[in-house]
Short mmCIF file of C-alpha atoms and ligand atoms in Angstrom, two decimals:
data_model
loop_
_atom_site.label_atom_id
_atom_site.label_comp_id
_atom_site.label_asym_id
_atom_site.label_seq_id
_atom_site.Cartn_x
_atom_site.Cartn_y
_atom_site.Cartn_z
CA UNK A 1035 -27.48 -43.61 1.77
CA UNK A 1036 -26.51 -44.45 5.33
CA UNK A 1037 -25.20 -41.07 7.43
CA UNK A 1038 -21.70 -40.95 8.12
CA UNK A 1039 -20.64 -42.05 12.04
CA UNK A 1040 -18.42 -39.79 13.82
CA UNK A 1041 -15.37 -41.60 15.27
CA UNK A 1042 -12.53 -39.85 16.93
CA UNK A 1043 -9.01 -40.91 17.33
CA UNK A 1044 -6.65 -39.29 19.63
CA UNK A 1045 -2.61 -40.09 19.27
CA UNK A 1046 -3.64 -39.40 15.62
CA UNK A 1047 0.02 -38.62 14.36
CA UNK A 1048 1.49 -42.11 16.12
CA UNK A 1049 2.54 -45.38 15.01
CA UNK A 1050 -0.95 -46.71 15.98
CA UNK A 1051 -2.99 -44.22 14.18
CA UNK A 1052 -0.73 -44.60 11.22
CA UNK A 1053 -2.08 -47.87 10.36
CA UNK A 1054 -5.59 -47.89 11.95
CA UNK A 1055 -6.79 -44.27 10.42
CA UNK A 1056 -6.33 -46.03 7.07
CA UNK A 1057 -8.17 -49.24 8.20
CA UNK A 1058 -11.11 -47.42 9.55
CA UNK A 1059 -11.48 -45.05 6.47
CA UNK A 1060 -11.35 -48.11 4.40
CA UNK A 1061 -14.60 -49.89 6.24
CA UNK A 1062 -12.77 -52.44 8.04
CA UNK A 1063 -14.08 -51.17 11.39
CA UNK A 1064 -17.72 -50.24 10.49
CA UNK A 1065 -18.34 -52.23 7.81
CA UNK A 1066 -18.46 -51.68 3.98
CA UNK A 1067 -21.59 -49.64 3.76
CA UNK A 1068 -20.80 -47.38 6.81
CA UNK A 1069 -19.28 -43.67 6.03
CA UNK A 1070 -17.26 -42.27 8.32
CA UNK A 1071 -16.45 -39.10 10.01
CA UNK A 1072 -12.79 -38.66 11.36
CA UNK A 1073 -12.05 -36.33 14.01
CA UNK A 1074 -8.52 -36.55 15.06
CA UNK A 1075 -7.30 -35.57 18.34
CA UNK A 1076 -3.21 -34.43 19.16
CA UNK A 1077 -1.27 -32.54 21.04
CA UNK A 1078 -0.10 -29.15 19.71
CA UNK A 1079 3.47 -30.16 18.48
CA UNK A 1080 2.00 -32.82 16.52
CA UNK A 1081 -0.67 -31.10 14.86
CA UNK A 1082 1.27 -30.47 11.81
CA UNK A 1083 2.40 -34.32 11.58
CA UNK A 1084 -1.24 -35.15 12.00
CA UNK A 1085 -2.38 -32.61 9.15
CA UNK A 1086 -0.15 -35.25 6.96
CA UNK A 1087 -1.93 -37.89 7.77
CA UNK A 1088 -4.81 -36.35 6.81
CA UNK A 1089 -3.46 -35.36 3.56
CA UNK A 1090 -2.36 -38.97 3.16
CA UNK A 1091 -5.87 -40.33 3.74
CA UNK A 1092 -7.44 -37.69 1.12
CA UNK A 1093 -5.25 -39.40 -1.39
CA UNK A 1094 -6.28 -42.60 -0.72
CA UNK A 1095 -9.93 -41.32 -1.78
CA UNK A 1096 -11.67 -43.73 0.50
CA UNK A 1097 -15.22 -43.73 -0.83
CA UNK A 1098 -15.89 -44.17 2.40
CA UNK A 1099 -14.55 -41.11 4.36
CA UNK A 1100 -16.79 -37.93 4.72
CA UNK A 1101 -14.45 -36.18 6.26
CA UNK A 1102 -11.09 -35.26 8.48
CA UNK A 1103 -11.59 -32.38 11.57
CA UNK A 1104 -8.16 -32.17 13.32
CA UNK A 1105 -7.86 -30.56 16.32
CA UNK A 1106 -5.49 -29.97 19.83
CA UNK A 1107 -8.64 -29.36 22.25
CA UNK A 1108 -10.51 -32.52 23.04
CA UNK A 1109 -13.89 -30.68 23.22
CA UNK A 1110 -13.75 -29.90 19.91
CA UNK A 1111 -12.18 -33.13 18.69
CA UNK A 1112 -14.90 -35.43 20.73
CA UNK A 1113 -17.68 -33.25 19.78
CA UNK A 1114 -20.81 -35.52 18.26
CA UNK A 1115 -18.38 -38.68 18.77
CA UNK A 1116 -19.88 -41.92 18.52
CA UNK A 1117 -16.83 -43.95 18.52
CA UNK A 1118 -13.60 -42.70 20.54
CA UNK A 1119 -10.29 -44.25 20.31
CA UNK A 1120 -8.00 -43.34 22.76
CA UNK A 1121 -4.87 -44.16 21.92
CA UNK A 1122 -2.68 -41.39 22.44
CA UNK A 1123 -0.77 -41.65 26.03
CA UNK A 1124 2.19 -40.53 27.78
CA UNK A 1125 4.35 -43.24 27.22
CA UNK A 1126 6.97 -44.54 29.89
CA UNK A 1127 10.29 -42.75 29.17
CA UNK A 1128 14.04 -44.26 30.89
CA UNK A 1129 13.84 -43.14 34.55
CA UNK A 1130 10.28 -42.89 34.95
CA UNK A 1131 8.76 -44.56 37.82
CA UNK A 1132 4.69 -46.32 37.94
CA UNK A 1133 4.45 -43.67 40.01
CA UNK A 1134 4.80 -40.17 37.40
CA UNK A 1135 3.75 -42.83 34.66
CA UNK A 1136 -0.01 -42.80 36.13
CA UNK A 1137 0.13 -39.65 37.37
CA UNK A 1138 0.86 -38.05 33.52
CA UNK A 1139 -2.00 -40.13 31.69
CA UNK A 1140 -4.18 -39.31 34.54
CA UNK A 1141 -4.23 -35.63 33.50
CA UNK A 1142 -4.50 -36.87 30.04
CA UNK A 1143 -7.36 -39.32 30.96
CA UNK A 1144 -9.15 -37.16 33.22
CA UNK A 1145 -9.74 -34.34 30.99
CA UNK A 1146 -10.51 -36.36 28.01
CA UNK A 1147 -13.40 -38.43 30.25
CA UNK A 1148 -14.56 -35.09 30.87
CA UNK A 1149 -14.93 -33.48 27.29
CA UNK A 1150 -16.88 -36.97 25.94
CA UNK A 1151 -18.78 -36.55 28.91
CA UNK A 1152 -19.92 -32.83 27.57
CA UNK A 1153 -19.78 -33.46 23.86
CA UNK A 1154 -19.75 -36.90 22.79
CA UNK A 1155 -22.75 -38.14 20.94
CA UNK A 1156 -25.38 -40.26 23.44
CA UNK A 1157 -24.25 -43.55 21.55
CA UNK A 1158 -20.95 -43.39 22.55
CA UNK A 1159 -18.48 -46.19 22.82
CA UNK A 1160 -14.94 -45.86 24.20
CA UNK A 1161 -12.10 -48.11 23.23
CA UNK A 1162 -8.66 -46.83 25.45
CA UNK A 1163 -5.57 -48.55 23.92
CA UNK A 1164 -2.92 -45.91 25.18
CA UNK A 1165 -1.23 -47.54 28.53
CA UNK A 1166 -1.70 -48.23 30.94
CA UNK A 1167 -5.56 -48.89 28.96
CA UNK A 1168 -7.48 -50.71 31.76
CA UNK A 1169 -6.54 -48.14 34.60
CA UNK A 1170 -6.92 -45.20 31.50
CA UNK A 1171 -10.20 -46.51 30.78
CA UNK A 1172 -11.14 -46.40 34.71
CA UNK A 1173 -10.17 -42.72 34.85
CA UNK A 1174 -11.90 -41.62 31.89
CA UNK A 1175 -15.18 -43.60 32.87
CA UNK A 1176 -15.24 -42.05 36.52
CA UNK A 1177 -14.67 -38.34 34.77
CA UNK A 1178 -17.82 -38.98 32.42
CA UNK A 1179 -20.51 -39.70 34.85
CA UNK A 1180 -22.96 -39.05 32.33
CA UNK A 1181 -21.72 -41.61 30.05
CA UNK A 1182 -23.27 -45.00 30.70
CA UNK A 1183 -20.16 -47.00 32.55
CA UNK A 1184 -20.55 -49.96 30.15
CA UNK A 1185 -19.28 -47.51 27.30
CA UNK A 1186 -15.80 -47.50 28.47
CA UNK A 1187 -13.67 -50.27 27.35
CA UNK A 1188 -9.77 -51.01 27.00
CA UNK A 1189 -7.78 -53.09 24.91
CA UNK A 1190 -6.89 -56.89 25.40
CA UNK A 1191 -7.87 -57.80 21.78
CA UNK A 1192 -3.94 -57.56 20.69
CA UNK A 1193 -2.98 -60.15 23.52
CA UNK A 1194 -6.39 -62.48 22.64
CA UNK A 1195 -4.82 -62.61 18.82
CA UNK A 1196 -1.60 -63.21 19.83
CA UNK A 1197 -2.80 -66.19 21.81
CA UNK A 1198 -4.76 -67.45 19.35
CA UNK A 1199 -1.36 -67.30 16.83
CA UNK A 1200 0.77 -69.30 18.81
CA UNK A 1201 -2.28 -72.18 20.00
CA UNK A 1202 -2.62 -72.12 16.23
CA UNK A 1203 0.98 -72.60 15.52
CA UNK A 1204 1.23 -75.47 18.41
CA UNK A 1205 -1.55 -77.49 17.07
CA UNK A 1206 -0.85 -76.56 13.46
CA UNK A 1207 -4.67 -75.65 12.92
CA UNK A 1208 -5.84 -72.48 11.40
CA UNK A 1209 -7.09 -69.77 13.67
CA UNK A 1210 -10.82 -70.38 12.24
CA UNK A 1211 -10.89 -73.87 13.94
CA UNK A 1212 -10.38 -72.21 17.35
CA UNK A 1213 -12.93 -70.67 19.77
CA UNK A 1214 -13.83 -68.92 22.77
CA UNK A 1215 -9.97 -68.12 23.42
CA UNK A 1216 -9.86 -65.62 26.58
CA UNK A 1217 -7.50 -63.15 28.52
CA UNK A 1218 -8.08 -62.06 31.99
CA UNK A 1219 -7.57 -59.22 33.84
CA UNK A 1220 -4.56 -56.45 32.90
CA UNK A 1221 -3.21 -55.55 29.93
CA UNK A 1222 -0.03 -56.24 31.37
CA UNK A 1223 2.71 -58.85 32.22
CA UNK A 1224 0.13 -60.33 34.57
CA UNK A 1225 -2.62 -61.34 31.91
CA UNK A 1226 -3.96 -64.67 32.00
CA UNK A 1227 -4.54 -66.35 28.62
CA UNK A 1228 -6.74 -68.94 28.89
CA UNK A 1229 -6.52 -72.93 27.21
CA UNK A 1230 -8.65 -74.14 29.60
CA UNK A 1231 -12.38 -72.54 28.15
CA UNK A 1232 -10.43 -72.56 24.57
CA UNK A 1233 -11.32 -75.06 22.22
CA UNK A 1234 -9.75 -76.44 19.03
CA UNK A 1235 -11.78 -77.88 16.33
CA UNK A 1236 -14.07 -78.60 19.36
CA UNK A 1237 -12.10 -80.04 21.95
CA UNK A 1238 -10.60 -78.49 24.77
CA UNK A 1239 -7.56 -76.86 23.87
CA UNK A 1240 -5.09 -77.20 27.00
CA UNK A 1241 -5.55 -81.32 26.14
CA UNK A 1242 -5.03 -80.83 22.18
CA UNK A 1243 -1.80 -79.30 23.51
CA UNK A 1244 -1.32 -82.09 26.50
CA UNK A 1245 1.72 -80.21 27.53
CA UNK A 1246 1.97 -78.39 30.91
CA UNK A 1247 5.35 -77.54 30.51
CA UNK A 1248 4.12 -75.60 26.68
CA UNK A 1249 1.54 -73.97 28.46
CA UNK A 1250 2.91 -72.86 31.72
CA UNK A 1251 6.66 -72.29 30.59
CA UNK A 1252 6.63 -71.23 27.00
CA UNK A 1253 2.53 -70.36 25.79
CA UNK A 1254 1.78 -68.10 28.70
CA UNK A 1255 5.12 -65.96 29.08
CA UNK A 1256 5.13 -65.75 25.19
CA UNK A 1257 1.58 -64.19 25.12
CA UNK A 1258 2.41 -62.01 28.25
CA UNK A 1259 5.78 -60.74 26.93
CA UNK A 1260 4.99 -60.54 23.32
CA UNK A 1261 4.48 -57.00 23.15
CA UNK A 1262 8.48 -56.57 24.60
CA UNK A 1263 9.57 -59.12 21.92
CA UNK A 1264 8.15 -56.95 19.56
CA UNK A 1265 10.09 -54.00 20.59
CA UNK A 1266 13.28 -56.04 20.43
CA UNK A 1267 12.77 -57.00 16.94
CA UNK A 1268 11.35 -54.21 15.31
CA UNK A 1269 13.25 -51.30 17.25
CA UNK A 1270 9.27 -50.01 18.05
CA UNK A 1271 6.78 -50.85 19.83
CA UNK A 1272 3.85 -53.27 17.97
CA UNK A 1273 1.60 -50.84 15.64
CA UNK A 1274 -0.05 -52.53 12.68
CA UNK A 1275 -1.54 -55.07 15.26
CA UNK A 1276 -2.40 -53.44 17.56
CA UNK A 1277 -4.45 -51.30 14.73
CA UNK A 1278 -5.87 -54.52 14.05
CA UNK A 1279 -6.84 -55.77 17.76
CA UNK A 1280 -8.55 -52.23 17.73
CA UNK A 1281 -10.80 -52.71 14.51
CA UNK A 1282 -11.28 -56.09 15.56
CA UNK A 1283 -12.67 -54.99 18.72
CA UNK A 1284 -15.41 -52.39 17.55
CA UNK A 1285 -15.98 -54.17 14.89
CA UNK A 1286 -17.51 -56.92 17.34
CA UNK A 1287 -18.70 -54.79 19.85
CA UNK A 1288 -20.81 -52.95 17.09
CA UNK A 1289 -21.26 -55.64 14.56
CA UNK A 1290 -21.70 -58.65 17.22
CA UNK A 1291 -19.38 -61.52 17.88
CA UNK A 1292 -20.11 -64.66 16.16
CA UNK A 1293 -22.49 -67.14 17.42
CA UNK A 1294 -20.39 -70.01 18.21
CA UNK A 1295 -18.19 -67.91 19.76
CA UNK A 1296 -16.64 -64.97 22.08
CA UNK A 1297 -13.60 -62.45 22.73
CA UNK A 1298 -11.70 -60.71 25.05
CA UNK A 1299 -12.52 -56.87 25.96
CA UNK A 1300 -11.81 -54.96 29.21
CA UNK A 1301 -14.76 -54.07 30.49
CA UNK A 1302 -16.10 -52.27 33.95
CA UNK A 1303 -16.91 -55.63 35.88
CA UNK A 1304 -19.96 -56.29 37.70
CA UNK A 1305 -18.64 -58.59 40.42
CA UNK A 1306 -18.16 -61.36 38.16
CA UNK A 1307 -15.78 -63.90 38.40
CA UNK A 1308 -14.72 -62.22 41.87
CA UNK A 1309 -13.53 -59.43 40.37
CA UNK A 1310 -14.43 -56.23 42.13
CA UNK A 1311 -17.27 -54.29 40.87
CA UNK A 1312 -16.09 -51.29 38.81
CA UNK A 1313 -12.59 -52.53 37.83
CA UNK A 1314 -12.11 -52.16 33.98
CA UNK A 1315 -10.56 -56.24 33.74
CA UNK A 1316 -10.33 -58.47 30.55
CA UNK A 1317 -13.25 -61.10 30.58
CA UNK A 1318 -14.58 -63.65 27.76
CA UNK A 1319 -17.38 -61.21 26.35
CA UNK A 1320 -20.22 -61.40 23.44
CA UNK A 1321 -21.29 -58.76 21.87
CA UNK A 1322 -24.92 -58.49 20.22
CA UNK A 1323 -27.20 -55.32 19.16
CA UNK A 1324 -23.99 -53.22 20.26
CA UNK A 1325 -23.65 -54.36 23.77
CA UNK A 1326 -21.42 -56.82 25.48
CA UNK A 1327 -21.95 -59.29 28.52
CA UNK A 1328 -19.19 -60.88 29.91
CA UNK A 1329 -19.59 -65.02 29.62
CA UNK A 1330 -21.04 -66.60 32.71
CA UNK A 1331 -20.54 -69.29 34.64
CA UNK A 1332 -17.16 -71.08 33.70
CA UNK A 1333 -15.33 -72.89 36.14
CA UNK A 1334 -12.03 -71.61 36.84
CA UNK A 1335 -9.85 -74.30 38.35
CA UNK A 1336 -7.17 -73.34 41.03
CA UNK A 1337 -4.22 -73.09 38.48
CA UNK A 1338 -6.47 -70.19 36.51
CA UNK A 1339 -8.07 -69.05 39.35
CA UNK A 1340 -4.47 -68.14 40.79
CA UNK A 1341 -3.37 -66.57 37.78
CA UNK A 1342 -6.87 -64.41 37.13
CA UNK A 1343 -6.46 -63.34 40.76
CA UNK A 1344 -2.59 -62.36 40.50
CA UNK A 1345 -3.40 -59.93 38.04
CA UNK A 1346 -7.03 -58.72 39.16
CA UNK A 1347 -4.57 -57.93 42.19
CA UNK A 1348 -2.82 -55.43 40.10
CA UNK A 1349 -5.66 -53.80 38.88
CA UNK A 1350 -6.50 -53.15 41.90
CA UNK A 1351 -2.80 -51.39 42.97
CA UNK A 1352 -3.10 -49.11 40.12
CA UNK A 1353 -6.79 -48.67 41.01
CA UNK A 1354 -5.70 -47.48 44.95
CA UNK A 1355 -2.68 -45.45 43.26
CA UNK A 1356 -5.04 -43.41 40.78
CA UNK A 1357 -7.68 -43.16 43.81
CA UNK A 1358 -4.65 -42.07 46.18
CA UNK A 1359 -3.67 -39.25 43.53
CA UNK A 1360 -7.60 -38.17 43.32
CA UNK A 1361 -8.09 -39.51 39.85
CA UNK A 1362 -10.93 -41.23 40.17
P1 NAX B 1685 3.37 -43.34 19.20
O1 NAX B 1685 4.34 -42.79 20.68
O2 NAX B 1685 3.78 -43.10 18.45
O3 NAX B 1685 1.85 -42.10 19.25
C1 NAX B 1685 1.53 -41.67 20.15
C2 NAX B 1685 0.47 -40.31 20.16
O4 NAX B 1685 -0.05 -39.45 20.83
C3 NAX B 1685 1.80 -39.26 19.65
O5 NAX B 1685 1.37 -38.80 18.64
C4 NAX B 1685 1.46 -38.06 20.63
O6 NAX B 1685 1.65 -36.97 20.25
C5 NAX B 1685 -0.01 -38.22 20.88
N1 NAX B 1685 -0.34 -38.04 22.26
C6 NAX B 1685 0.09 -37.89 23.32
N2 NAX B 1685 -0.69 -37.42 24.57
C7 NAX B 1685 -1.75 -36.78 23.65
C8 NAX B 1685 -2.98 -36.46 24.22
N3 NAX B 1685 -3.22 -35.88 25.30
N4 NAX B 1685 -3.84 -36.22 23.17
C9 NAX B 1685 -3.87 -36.23 21.86
N5 NAX B 1685 -2.67 -37.46 21.61
C10 NAX B 1685 -1.67 -37.34 22.57
O7 NAX B 1685 2.63 -44.01 20.25
P2 NAX B 1685 2.23 -46.06 19.90
O8 NAX B 1685 3.04 -46.52 19.39
O9 NAX B 1685 1.28 -45.54 18.17
O10 NAX B 1685 1.25 -46.34 20.73
C11 NAX B 1685 -0.15 -45.22 21.23
C12 NAX B 1685 -0.24 -46.00 22.95
O11 NAX B 1685 -1.02 -47.64 22.44
C13 NAX B 1685 1.04 -46.13 23.67
O12 NAX B 1685 0.58 -45.91 25.22
C14 NAX B 1685 1.28 -47.90 23.78
O13 NAX B 1685 1.82 -48.36 25.27
C15 NAX B 1685 -0.27 -48.06 23.55
N6 NAX B 1685 -0.24 -49.68 23.62
C16 NAX B 1685 -1.23 -50.63 23.91
C17 NAX B 1685 -1.66 -51.83 23.02
C18 NAX B 1685 -2.66 -52.91 23.65
O14 NAX B 1685 -2.74 -53.92 23.51
N7 NAX B 1685 -3.83 -52.10 24.42
C19 NAX B 1685 -0.54 -52.17 22.33
C20 NAX B 1685 0.20 -51.08 21.66
C21 NAX B 1685 0.21 -50.50 22.37
O15 NAX B 1685 1.81 -50.50 22.97
#
């Protein structure tokens, strides 16, 4: 049988962790024939809670789960990691300025980047979920000089899946009829969900919708602000849907995107579509043989161009802020 893949998960005692770990251990992420070894990272005060989650994982008797280790030391938790899901981060609390948020997370992601650099496996793949996800990934990547840059990604798959769901409801077609959805830019309210390249049953989604008012006034803001709407309705932020998106992201990265489709991942830019090189920005990507590549040569009309540019400008601002703090 296959040898286990080592999966490190940070923020393991948090809300997303509570959904994510069970999906990973069940085989939903790496497939039904790949055993997994979990390595959980938490801050010291949450180690007891992480232990409780590990007890529940044990109680599931998952056939694919070959072991669980828990630590509050990134050097231990990332030892031999082949997949690292960086979920834990410092949430924005009342009265906290954006600069405070960036610097609190800067401390976390510089340290975790260095620990990944020194202790993870050679075939490491990193997904950053903790917000601000793109910039946290940028910080980790820049603090892991020995890890190839393309191994660092951030999550916009939840936004992508939200866009699929909104479009599916609008056109009354199943999500399986939709191809080529794209989220461009930052995982934030400036992100641009693009219906001009998406297709429903092989036709351009924007044309199937045929309602610019809905596209601009409903679809785009609904996807951009869905996180806030979930908090409003549920009293806590998206957790199971975020975990599901993380599973989708890693599964497609490892096992490949379907031949007739692409997905959205925030990845280090190579300058494609005018996005400054090295920024972690969301693009349409295909995956094959464990590597992603940015879909090339899509035409962006003026409407799309302006929205991509606005979100990328926000990423540049965040990069400049953390660069100014000496975090890169
Ligand atoms: P929770 O606050 O429930 O859990 C976070 C956990 O991380 C806590 O248990 C905390 O102790 C732990 N933690 C904090 N600092 C840590 C460190 N240095 N090392 C290890 N663990 C650490 O948050 P949850 O709802 O699980 O969300 C986690 C993160 O995902 C947040 O930053 C959130 O903003 C972000 N999200 C990102 C999304 C995306 O699409 N990219 C969507 C969902 C979610 O909002």
